[in-house]
Amino acid sequence: MITFQQILSSLKEYFTLHEGGLQYCTLTFFITFLVFYAIYILVRRGQRKVMLGYVVLFSIFYAYKANGWFMLLLPATTLISWWLTRLMQKLPDGGKRKGLATLTVIIVLSPLLYFKYTNFAIQTLNNIIESNFAPMTIFLPIGISFYTFQAISYVVDVYKRKFPGDTSLLEYTFFLTFFPLLMAGPITRPQTLIPQLKQNLPIDKELIYSGLFLIICGILKKGVIADYIAQYNNWIFDDPTGFSGFENLMGVFGYTMQIYCDFSGYSDLSIGIAAVLGFRLLPNFNSPYQSLNLSEFWHRWHIALSTWFRDYLYIPLGGNRKGKFRTYLNNFITMLFAGWWHGASWMFIIWGAVHGVGLMIHKSSKSWLDKLGKGAAVSLISWIVTFCYVAFAWIFFRASSVENAVEVITRIGNDFSIDYFVPFITARPVWSAFIAVAFIVHLVVKEKTFYRMQDLFVKIPWILKLLIFVICVQLVINFRLESVQPFIYAQF
Amino acid sequence: MKTDIKVLLLGLTALVIFLLYSLSSFTIGEDDTEIRKADFLALATPAEEESLVSALPADTIHEAMAETVFQPDTTPKKIFFFGDSMVDYLGRPFESYAAKNGHEIESVVWFSSTTQHWAQTDTLQYFLRKYDPSYVVICLGSNEVEARDIKRRQKWVEEIQQKLGDLPYVWVSPPNWTEEEGFTNMIKEAVGADRFFDSSHLSMERGPDHKHPTYEAAVGWMDTVASWMQSPASRYPIIMEKPEEKVRVTHLLMLKPYKLRKKKK
């Protein structure tokens, strides 16, 4: 029996502890959000500024739960970037304006460089000059990569006069701290969110229920599929030599689906929560594994990030305006930085380089490829090549080291036997079923079908929505506790 | 009614459904088809208390024993050693230890077994009747170390404990080469720190299958386990001096994996 004292201690713990933050697919977040939402409904009907202030306060608390007192970096970044941008936008075009914009970007970028890349720099230096500098104990604040990029897009867009710099401090703070975007984006442009903060938007039934639909999709992708299939994929990448080539290949395909379900599920949840609150954000994924080439893949995968790099790095580098060679080089450099953005490790840079090379190959052979036409056979081959290349690149993204990645590839190459197929699916039927269903749904459901399903969900009765929601959450509860069989040696 | 209020009501209704089911005494379905309950109780259990539970026994025992001159029980024991495939590795050097120290030993390896197998079948009772041991050693968990349904497995650990009754026993955890979700800690808390040998911190060479240690590494593992078994850190310290030579393994019974045996029927 729980005592009153225990409940008080738990509440105290809830408000003071800040390990890892409020993860979406948890009971704690569910309850917290319902309390927040109940008050939000009341506040929303009042003054716009009060609503904005309320969401900002909750977002700061959310940031505190994720980062403890390191969350102070967030309001600090907000204040500095807002104030400097305000100064900059009053200046006429010229050196001073450009200088101040550059300075603001550098200041905004500095915490990210320090917290995320200092140890990477130390280790790289140690490797190059064979020194022995000890790595520093540095806490990496959750979400810093995302809000830093949002702040940069605001500064640059105001500098380029693509966005007016008349945003109030409250609106800007909301834009940078908005809690659904805080942990893992999607990186939202000022043009998308800030105009929605300037007026009292009517309660849009379609938007709110579409948001609920996205939340349900996100729960299924992140809380059920990704978290469950991750167990097996982790064993493979922890110790690829302990498994056969077939099992390693399944681990690679498993991870390919896991990272999609994890990240796009998270994006669905973020966009869905924002929609339930009345804010319309842009989609971040569009069935990326349906792509027939690598350029198309990057138009469908993590759209917020790829368009950010396109607008703030690729185009400033010259884009495709300076000849073919520079176009390929700019693509490659952009992908290197995109890889590096994901984490301070050479593995992410290698992943970016693999994609950079792939994009260069695709762009250089595009005229030749176009001559092949768009028949079913060409499409099928294009899809297979693209999918396998993307899956191959994920090995470097997931592996802990180059040796680890090479081991996975070697096992697949040297120890592959289709004889493992039946024992594999017999030993891990649920895992295999999840992967099969996830791939089939991903490949079959087109954009139009998805929006049709969304529209249908908006129209069905409330009780049916409740039933679907309860079933999905129950699936999370059940599969969160379900384990995949670790070893199948008993089957041989 | 406005849409946002309807969505709030939907969330609240769902929450109430999960809460009522969580607090109810019944469970829908069982085992693989069970509709599991959301863990609302965990929300009301402060983490500080949990950490105290696991930390307390080991510390107090060391303090209590530090000032006394310690002697393990030197009377010969009838040891029953059972568990999963790890017993195949640990059981071999264990026989040499038993021979050196005057103990009798019977080891039973049930390949691929988990706590569920030993809890929900009468295999354990059968061997307890057959061998009538005075001391039990368990090495079980390597097939479920990454398990996430910790509470469900805790029940099976408790069922095994009930079957053992008042018999002195110790539980040797499997070597843990991957990240886990708290399975090892659960067993430690269930049996008590002084009846639990934690192998997860040991560094052992892995065998060719990468799931088990090499037989050579298992000898070193056994040396560490034996040293703990006769130390004051163990609740039932028995004499376990290191043998000078190996004996032939004659008391190691191997049971086939449960699923394969079922298929053959």
mmCIF file of C-alpha atoms in Angstrom, chain A residues 91-428:
data_model
loop_
_atom_site.group_PDB
_atom_site.id
_atom_site.type_symbol
_atom_site.label_atom_id
_atom_site.label_comp_id
_atom_site.label_asym_id
_atom_site.label_seq_id
_atom_site.Cartn_x
_atom_site.Cartn_y
_atom_site.Cartn_z
ATOM 1 C CA LEU A 91 21.297 48.409 -39.221
ATOM 2 C CA PRO A 92 21.400 49.213 -42.943
ATOM 3 C CA ASP A 93 22.857 46.695 -45.385
ATOM 4 C CA GLY A 94 26.609 46.600 -45.223
ATOM 5 C CA GLY A 95 29.614 45.412 -43.286
ATOM 6 C CA LYS A 96 28.284 46.263 -39.825
ATOM 7 C CA ARG A 97 25.057 44.358 -40.378
ATOM 8 C CA LYS A 98 26.900 41.374 -41.791
ATOM 9 C CA GLY A 99 29.476 41.514 -38.974
ATOM 10 C CA LEU A 100 26.837 41.567 -36.275
ATOM 11 C CA ALA A 101 24.895 38.717 -37.922
ATOM 12 C CA THR A 102 28.113 36.674 -38.109
ATOM 13 C CA LEU A 103 28.947 37.477 -34.488
ATOM 14 C CA THR A 104 25.443 36.425 -33.395
ATOM 15 C CA VAL A 105 25.719 33.125 -35.252
ATOM 16 C CA ILE A 106 29.131 32.469 -33.673
ATOM 17 C CA ILE A 107 27.816 33.272 -30.179
ATOM 18 C CA VAL A 108 24.773 31.047 -30.676
ATOM 19 C CA LEU A 109 26.922 28.256 -32.077
ATOM 20 C CA SER A 110 29.604 28.436 -29.346
ATOM 21 C CA PRO A 111 27.782 26.433 -26.618
ATOM 22 C CA LEU A 112 26.999 23.684 -29.150
ATOM 23 C CA LEU A 113 30.638 23.536 -30.266
ATOM 24 C CA TYR A 114 31.876 23.510 -26.683
ATOM 25 C CA PHE A 115 29.445 20.997 -25.199
ATOM 26 C CA LYS A 116 29.278 18.652 -28.167
ATOM 27 C CA TYR A 117 32.637 18.819 -29.881
ATOM 28 C CA THR A 118 35.335 19.682 -27.295
ATOM 29 C CA ASN A 119 36.166 16.076 -26.446
ATOM 30 C CA PHE A 120 36.009 15.134 -30.113
ATOM 31 C CA ALA A 121 38.596 17.845 -30.830
ATOM 32 C CA ILE A 122 40.797 16.649 -27.946
ATOM 33 C CA GLN A 123 40.679 13.040 -29.118
ATOM 34 C CA THR A 124 41.355 13.989 -32.717
ATOM 35 C CA LEU A 125 44.293 16.122 -31.599
ATOM 36 C CA ASN A 126 45.607 13.234 -29.493
ATOM 37 C CA ASN A 127 45.441 10.974 -32.541
ATOM 38 C CA ILE A 128 47.141 13.439 -34.853
ATOM 39 C CA ILE A 129 50.020 14.659 -32.683
ATOM 40 C CA GLU A 130 50.083 11.557 -30.450
ATOM 41 C CA SER A 131 49.477 13.673 -27.368
ATOM 42 C CA ASN A 132 47.728 12.516 -24.238
ATOM 43 C CA PHE A 133 45.308 15.288 -23.277
ATOM 44 C CA ALA A 134 42.638 13.897 -20.979
ATOM 45 C CA PRO A 135 39.045 14.253 -22.196
ATOM 46 C CA MET A 136 36.971 16.687 -20.146
ATOM 47 C CA THR A 137 33.853 15.811 -18.212
ATOM 48 C CA ILE A 138 31.285 17.730 -20.209
ATOM 49 C CA PHE A 139 27.528 17.338 -19.968
ATOM 50 C CA LEU A 140 25.799 17.484 -23.333
ATOM 51 C CA PRO A 141 22.488 19.304 -22.861
ATOM 52 C CA ILE A 142 19.660 17.445 -24.578
ATOM 53 C CA GLY A 143 18.218 19.290 -27.571
ATOM 54 C CA ILE A 144 21.060 21.810 -27.885
ATOM 55 C CA SER A 145 21.655 20.877 -31.546
ATOM 56 C CA PHE A 146 18.027 21.548 -32.383
ATOM 57 C CA TYR A 147 17.392 24.874 -30.688
ATOM 58 C CA THR A 148 20.799 26.186 -31.785
ATOM 59 C CA PHE A 149 19.868 25.538 -35.425
ATOM 60 C CA GLN A 150 16.474 27.177 -34.934
ATOM 61 C CA ALA A 151 18.166 30.250 -33.479
ATOM 62 C CA ILE A 152 20.628 30.374 -36.399
ATOM 63 C CA SER A 153 17.817 30.150 -38.941
ATOM 64 C CA TYR A 154 16.092 33.100 -37.249
ATOM 65 C CA VAL A 155 19.257 35.231 -37.219
ATOM 66 C CA VAL A 156 20.124 34.429 -40.855
ATOM 67 C CA ASP A 157 16.568 34.874 -42.149
ATOM 68 C CA VAL A 158 16.248 38.241 -40.443
ATOM 69 C CA TYR A 159 19.662 39.240 -41.786
ATOM 70 C CA LYS A 160 18.616 38.239 -45.309
ATOM 71 C CA ARG A 161 15.280 40.007 -44.802
ATOM 72 C CA LYS A 162 13.436 36.780 -45.483
ATOM 73 C CA PHE A 163 11.728 37.202 -42.143
ATOM 74 C CA PRO A 164 10.822 40.443 -40.330
ATOM 75 C CA GLY A 165 12.733 41.042 -37.142
ATOM 76 C CA ASP A 166 9.755 42.423 -35.259
ATOM 77 C CA THR A 167 9.205 39.292 -33.181
ATOM 78 C CA SER A 168 8.604 40.113 -29.538
ATOM 79 C CA LEU A 169 10.792 38.522 -26.885
ATOM 80 C CA LEU A 170 7.864 36.422 -25.672
ATOM 81 C CA GLU A 171 7.091 35.123 -29.152
ATOM 82 C CA TYR A 172 10.748 34.416 -29.834
ATOM 83 C CA THR A 173 11.154 32.612 -26.495
ATOM 84 C CA PHE A 174 8.119 30.513 -27.371
ATOM 85 C CA PHE A 175 9.619 29.746 -30.784
ATOM 86 C CA LEU A 176 12.942 28.604 -29.336
ATOM 87 C CA THR A 177 11.692 26.788 -26.239
ATOM 88 C CA PHE A 178 8.458 25.207 -27.519
ATOM 89 C CA PHE A 179 8.614 21.864 -25.679
ATOM 90 C CA PRO A 180 7.456 19.476 -28.453
ATOM 91 C CA LEU A 181 10.448 20.635 -30.514
ATOM 92 C CA LEU A 182 12.961 20.766 -27.698
ATOM 93 C CA MET A 183 14.327 17.239 -27.438
ATOM 94 C CA ALA A 184 14.614 16.171 -31.075
ATOM 95 C CA GLY A 185 13.016 18.748 -33.310
ATOM 96 C CA PRO A 186 11.841 18.907 -35.996
ATOM 97 C CA ILE A 187 13.940 22.034 -36.539
ATOM 98 C CA THR A 188 11.233 24.581 -37.245
ATOM 99 C CA ARG A 189 11.708 27.746 -39.255
ATOM 100 C CA PRO A 190 10.516 31.072 -37.879
ATOM 101 C CA GLN A 191 8.228 31.420 -40.950
ATOM 102 C CA THR A 192 6.354 28.288 -39.887
ATOM 103 C CA LEU A 193 5.753 28.970 -36.213
ATOM 104 C CA ILE A 194 6.131 32.650 -35.336
ATOM 105 C CA PRO A 195 3.246 33.965 -37.531
ATOM 106 C CA GLN A 196 0.934 31.526 -35.719
ATOM 107 C CA LEU A 197 1.906 33.159 -32.403
ATOM 108 C CA LYS A 198 0.846 36.611 -33.477
ATOM 109 C CA GLN A 199 -2.870 35.957 -33.463
ATOM 110 C CA ASN A 200 -5.446 34.030 -31.492
ATOM 111 C CA LEU A 201 -6.003 31.059 -33.753
ATOM 112 C CA PRO A 202 -9.483 29.491 -33.742
ATOM 113 C CA ILE A 203 -9.862 25.955 -32.396
ATOM 114 C CA ASP A 204 -9.524 23.866 -35.525
ATOM 115 C CA LYS A 205 -11.241 20.497 -35.154
ATOM 116 C CA GLU A 206 -9.463 18.996 -38.135
ATOM 117 C CA LEU A 207 -6.023 20.140 -36.936
ATOM 118 C CA ILE A 208 -6.534 18.852 -33.389
ATOM 119 C CA TYR A 209 -7.788 15.408 -34.450
ATOM 120 C CA SER A 210 -5.079 15.173 -37.116
ATOM 121 C CA GLY A 211 -2.669 15.827 -34.261
ATOM 122 C CA LEU A 212 -4.214 13.011 -32.263
ATOM 123 C CA PHE A 213 -3.882 10.743 -35.296
ATOM 124 C CA LEU A 214 -0.189 11.641 -35.576
ATOM 125 C CA ILE A 215 0.274 10.995 -31.850
ATOM 126 C CA ILE A 216 -1.195 7.509 -32.339
ATOM 127 C CA CYS A 217 1.104 6.892 -35.341
ATOM 128 C CA GLY A 218 4.058 8.097 -33.286
ATOM 129 C CA ILE A 219 3.148 5.862 -30.353
ATOM 130 C CA LEU A 220 3.005 2.835 -32.659
ATOM 131 C CA LYS A 221 6.240 3.675 -34.433
ATOM 132 C CA LYS A 222 8.332 4.798 -31.464
ATOM 133 C CA GLY A 223 6.795 3.108 -28.439
ATOM 134 C CA VAL A 224 5.897 -0.238 -29.996
ATOM 135 C CA ILE A 225 7.979 -1.029 -33.075
ATOM 136 C CA ALA A 226 11.248 0.891 -32.629
ATOM 137 C CA ASP A 227 11.702 0.136 -28.933
ATOM 138 C CA TYR A 228 10.891 -3.541 -29.407
ATOM 139 C CA ILE A 229 13.011 -4.286 -32.469
ATOM 140 C CA ALA A 230 15.916 -2.316 -30.974
ATOM 141 C CA GLN A 231 16.644 -5.146 -28.539
ATOM 142 C CA TYR A 232 17.767 -7.528 -31.255
ATOM 143 C CA ASN A 233 19.610 -4.886 -33.261
ATOM 144 C CA ASN A 234 21.587 -3.939 -30.149
ATOM 145 C CA TRP A 235 22.880 -7.488 -29.717
ATOM 146 C CA ILE A 236 24.073 -7.551 -33.310
ATOM 147 C CA PHE A 237 25.943 -4.268 -33.081
ATOM 148 C CA ASP A 238 27.271 -5.061 -29.590
ATOM 149 C CA ASP A 239 28.873 -8.271 -30.781
ATOM 150 C CA PRO A 240 28.504 -9.029 -34.513
ATOM 151 C CA THR A 241 30.961 -11.930 -34.316
ATOM 152 C CA GLY A 242 28.592 -13.809 -32.037
ATOM 153 C CA PHE A 243 25.960 -14.047 -34.778
ATOM 154 C CA SER A 244 25.761 -15.551 -38.258
ATOM 155 C CA GLY A 245 25.862 -13.513 -41.462
ATOM 156 C CA PHE A 246 22.120 -13.901 -41.911
ATOM 157 C CA GLU A 247 21.475 -12.633 -38.377
ATOM 158 C CA ASN A 248 23.823 -9.694 -38.974
ATOM 159 C CA LEU A 249 21.941 -8.813 -42.156
ATOM 160 C CA MET A 250 18.649 -8.969 -40.266
ATOM 161 C CA GLY A 251 20.218 -6.708 -37.643
ATOM 162 C CA VAL A 252 21.142 -4.170 -40.326
ATOM 163 C CA PHE A 253 17.652 -4.248 -41.877
ATOM 164 C CA GLY A 254 16.222 -4.172 -38.373
ATOM 165 C CA TYR A 255 18.236 -1.064 -37.533
ATOM 166 C CA THR A 256 17.215 0.522 -40.843
ATOM 167 C CA MET A 257 13.587 0.200 -39.792
ATOM 168 C CA GLN A 258 14.296 1.000 -36.130
ATOM 169 C CA ILE A 259 15.898 4.361 -36.831
ATOM 170 C CA TYR A 260 13.063 5.322 -39.163
ATOM 171 C CA CYS A 261 10.343 4.296 -36.698
ATOM 172 C CA ASP A 262 12.217 5.886 -33.811
ATOM 173 C CA PHE A 263 12.893 9.224 -35.384
ATOM 174 C CA SER A 264 9.811 9.617 -37.551
ATOM 175 C CA GLY A 265 7.707 8.329 -34.636
ATOM 176 C CA TYR A 266 9.250 10.995 -32.429
ATOM 177 C CA SER A 267 8.583 13.627 -35.098
ATOM 178 C CA ASP A 268 4.964 12.457 -35.435
ATOM 179 C CA LEU A 269 4.543 12.802 -31.681
ATOM 180 C CA SER A 270 6.070 16.286 -31.665
ATOM 181 C CA ILE A 271 4.062 17.512 -34.647
ATOM 182 C CA GLY A 272 0.945 15.812 -33.254
ATOM 183 C CA ILE A 273 1.301 17.404 -29.811
ATOM 184 C CA ALA A 274 1.848 20.799 -31.425
ATOM 185 C CA ALA A 275 -1.313 20.259 -33.543
ATOM 186 C CA VAL A 276 -3.355 19.278 -30.480
ATOM 187 C CA LEU A 277 -2.205 22.589 -28.970
ATOM 188 C CA GLY A 278 -3.346 24.344 -32.151
ATOM 189 C CA PHE A 279 -0.023 24.840 -33.983
ATOM 190 C CA ARG A 280 0.572 23.535 -37.481
ATOM 191 C CA LEU A 281 4.110 22.278 -38.138
ATOM 192 C CA LEU A 282 5.538 20.817 -41.336
ATOM 193 C CA PRO A 283 5.956 17.057 -41.832
ATOM 194 C CA ASN A 284 9.475 15.767 -41.250
ATOM 195 C CA PHE A 285 9.373 12.389 -43.026
ATOM 196 C CA ASN A 286 7.652 11.243 -46.183
ATOM 197 C CA SER A 287 8.076 7.457 -46.535
ATOM 198 C CA PRO A 288 11.832 7.799 -47.203
ATOM 199 C CA TYR A 289 12.396 4.121 -47.973
ATOM 200 C CA GLN A 290 10.099 4.435 -50.995
ATOM 201 C CA SER A 291 12.816 6.527 -52.648
ATOM 202 C CA LEU A 292 14.203 5.438 -56.003
ATOM 203 C CA ASN A 293 17.457 7.367 -55.639
ATOM 204 C CA LEU A 294 19.554 9.002 -52.953
ATOM 205 C CA SER A 295 18.573 12.589 -53.848
ATOM 206 C CA GLU A 296 14.929 11.613 -53.452
ATOM 207 C CA PHE A 297 15.771 9.939 -50.135
ATOM 208 C CA TRP A 298 17.094 13.233 -48.774
ATOM 209 C CA HIS A 299 13.922 14.988 -49.905
ATOM 210 C CA ARG A 300 11.929 12.511 -47.820
ATOM 211 C CA TRP A 301 14.194 11.848 -44.801
ATOM 212 C CA HIS A 302 14.453 14.313 -41.875
ATOM 213 C CA ILE A 303 13.164 17.044 -44.173
ATOM 214 C CA ALA A 304 13.658 19.761 -41.561
ATOM 215 C CA LEU A 305 17.376 19.017 -41.263
ATOM 216 C CA SER A 306 18.072 18.444 -44.966
ATOM 217 C CA THR A 307 16.340 21.695 -45.949
ATOM 218 C CA TRP A 308 18.209 23.502 -43.143
ATOM 219 C CA PHE A 309 21.552 22.305 -44.480
ATOM 220 C CA ARG A 310 20.427 23.090 -48.030
ATOM 221 C CA ASP A 311 19.482 26.685 -47.153
ATOM 222 C CA TYR A 312 22.203 27.551 -44.650
ATOM 223 C CA LEU A 313 25.202 25.575 -45.918
ATOM 224 C CA TYR A 314 24.782 24.074 -49.397
ATOM 225 C CA ILE A 315 23.412 27.215 -51.070
ATOM 226 C CA PRO A 316 25.863 29.611 -49.324
ATOM 227 C CA LEU A 317 28.670 27.282 -50.477
ATOM 228 C CA GLY A 318 27.520 27.907 -54.031
ATOM 229 C CA GLY A 319 24.926 25.143 -54.415
ATOM 230 C CA ASN A 320 24.736 24.070 -58.056
ATOM 231 C CA ARG A 321 25.552 27.519 -59.425
ATOM 232 C CA LYS A 322 29.302 27.060 -59.840
ATOM 233 C CA GLY A 323 29.664 24.156 -62.216
ATOM 234 C CA LYS A 324 29.365 20.410 -61.888
ATOM 235 C CA PHE A 325 32.484 19.772 -59.855
ATOM 236 C CA ARG A 326 31.587 22.401 -57.245
ATOM 237 C CA THR A 327 28.033 21.035 -57.096
ATOM 238 C CA TYR A 328 29.352 17.563 -56.245
ATOM 239 C CA LEU A 329 31.865 18.982 -53.791
ATOM 240 C CA ASN A 330 29.228 21.162 -52.112
ATOM 241 C CA ASN A 331 26.986 18.136 -51.787
ATOM 242 C CA PHE A 332 29.792 16.142 -50.235
ATOM 243 C CA ILE A 333 30.789 18.896 -47.787
ATOM 244 C CA THR A 334 27.150 19.408 -46.785
ATOM 245 C CA MET A 335 26.728 15.703 -46.090
ATOM 246 C CA LEU A 336 29.933 15.623 -44.032
ATOM 247 C CA PHE A 337 28.597 18.407 -41.830
ATOM 248 C CA ALA A 338 25.155 16.798 -41.672
ATOM 249 C CA GLY A 339 26.835 13.616 -40.464
ATOM 250 C CA TRP A 340 28.940 15.509 -37.934
ATOM 251 C CA TRP A 341 25.851 17.307 -36.641
ATOM 252 C CA HIS A 342 24.401 13.942 -35.562
ATOM 253 C CA GLY A 343 27.188 13.367 -33.080
ATOM 254 C CA ALA A 344 30.793 14.066 -32.229
ATOM 255 C CA SER A 345 32.204 10.886 -33.690
ATOM 256 C CA TRP A 346 34.087 9.902 -36.816
ATOM 257 C CA MET A 347 31.429 7.260 -37.417
ATOM 258 C CA PHE A 348 28.823 9.945 -38.113
ATOM 259 C CA ILE A 349 31.267 11.730 -40.401
ATOM 260 C CA ILE A 350 31.859 8.461 -42.275
ATOM 261 C CA TRP A 351 28.087 8.004 -42.533
ATOM 262 C CA GLY A 352 27.820 11.520 -43.968
ATOM 263 C CA ALA A 353 30.696 10.794 -46.356
ATOM 264 C CA VAL A 354 29.026 7.583 -47.585
ATOM 265 C CA HIS A 355 25.892 9.591 -48.355
ATOM 266 C CA GLY A 356 27.967 12.384 -49.886
ATOM 267 C CA VAL A 357 29.672 9.926 -52.234
ATOM 268 C CA GLY A 358 26.308 8.353 -53.059
ATOM 269 C CA LEU A 359 24.822 11.744 -53.918
ATOM 270 C CA MET A 360 27.826 12.610 -56.067
ATOM 271 C CA ILE A 361 27.492 9.334 -57.965
ATOM 272 C CA HIS A 362 23.765 9.823 -58.452
ATOM 273 C CA LYS A 363 24.070 13.412 -59.615
ATOM 274 C CA SER A 364 26.952 12.667 -61.978
ATOM 275 C CA SER A 365 25.110 9.750 -63.584
ATOM 276 C CA LYS A 366 21.689 11.390 -63.568
ATOM 277 C CA SER A 367 21.609 12.172 -67.305
ATOM 278 C CA TRP A 368 22.516 8.553 -68.058
ATOM 279 C CA LEU A 369 19.989 7.210 -65.558
ATOM 280 C CA ASP A 370 17.208 9.386 -66.972
ATOM 281 C CA LYS A 371 17.659 7.705 -70.369
ATOM 282 C CA LEU A 372 16.693 4.361 -68.814
ATOM 283 C CA GLY A 373 13.118 5.567 -68.438
ATOM 284 C CA LYS A 374 10.721 4.844 -65.575
ATOM 285 C CA GLY A 375 9.536 1.310 -66.262
ATOM 286 C CA ALA A 376 8.661 -1.149 -63.501
ATOM 287 C CA ALA A 377 11.935 -3.073 -63.794
ATOM 288 C CA VAL A 378 14.040 0.121 -63.686
ATOM 289 C CA SER A 379 12.047 1.372 -60.699
ATOM 290 C CA LEU A 380 12.467 -1.931 -58.880
ATOM 291 C CA ILE A 381 16.227 -2.018 -59.451
ATOM 292 C CA SER A 382 16.524 1.662 -58.493
ATOM 293 C CA TRP A 383 14.601 1.024 -55.318
ATOM 294 C CA ILE A 384 16.698 -2.026 -54.364
ATOM 295 C CA VAL A 385 19.990 -0.201 -55.011
ATOM 296 C CA THR A 386 18.862 2.894 -53.088
ATOM 297 C CA PHE A 387 17.471 0.947 -50.143
ATOM 298 C CA CYS A 388 20.525 -1.303 -49.835
ATOM 299 C CA TYR A 389 22.868 1.687 -50.044
ATOM 300 C CA VAL A 390 20.947 3.544 -47.329
ATOM 301 C CA ALA A 391 20.906 0.401 -45.146
ATOM 302 C CA PHE A 392 24.641 -0.050 -45.746
ATOM 303 C CA ALA A 393 25.272 3.543 -44.647
ATOM 304 C CA TRP A 394 23.272 2.969 -41.448
ATOM 305 C CA ILE A 395 25.883 0.383 -40.391
ATOM 306 C CA PHE A 396 28.390 3.218 -39.927
ATOM 307 C CA PHE A 397 25.812 5.363 -38.185
ATOM 308 C CA ARG A 398 25.035 2.656 -35.638
ATOM 309 C CA ALA A 399 28.387 0.872 -35.210
ATOM 310 C CA SER A 400 30.566 1.905 -32.285
ATOM 311 C CA SER A 401 33.746 1.894 -34.351
ATOM 312 C CA VAL A 402 35.063 1.250 -37.844
ATOM 313 C CA GLU A 403 36.184 -2.226 -36.690
ATOM 314 C CA ASN A 404 32.658 -2.928 -35.437
ATOM 315 C CA ALA A 405 31.147 -1.821 -38.772
ATOM 316 C CA VAL A 406 33.668 -3.856 -40.767
ATOM 317 C CA GLU A 407 32.894 -6.890 -38.609
ATOM 318 C CA VAL A 408 29.165 -6.604 -39.375
ATOM 319 C CA ILE A 409 29.882 -6.290 -43.099
ATOM 320 C CA THR A 410 32.411 -9.148 -43.018
ATOM 321 C CA ARG A 411 29.991 -11.458 -41.252
ATOM 322 C CA ILE A 412 27.305 -10.713 -43.815
ATOM 323 C CA GLY A 413 29.768 -11.296 -46.646
ATOM 324 C CA ASN A 414 31.518 -14.397 -45.327
ATOM 325 C CA ASP A 415 28.989 -16.208 -43.234
ATOM 326 C CA PHE A 416 25.677 -15.743 -44.982
ATOM 327 C CA SER A 417 23.373 -18.719 -45.373
ATOM 328 C CA ILE A 418 19.671 -18.667 -46.182
ATOM 329 C CA ASP A 419 19.332 -21.829 -44.052
ATOM 330 C CA TYR A 420 19.060 -19.518 -41.055
ATOM 331 C CA PHE A 421 15.821 -18.035 -42.355
ATOM 332 C CA VAL A 422 13.355 -20.568 -40.896
ATOM 333 C CA PRO A 423 15.100 -21.010 -37.500
ATOM 334 C CA PHE A 424 15.405 -17.217 -37.296
ATOM 335 C CA ILE A 425 11.717 -16.452 -37.759
ATOM 336 C CA THR A 426 10.778 -19.446 -35.586
ATOM 337 C CA ALA A 427 12.908 -18.144 -32.737
ATOM 338 C CA ARG A 428 11.895 -14.511 -33.106
#
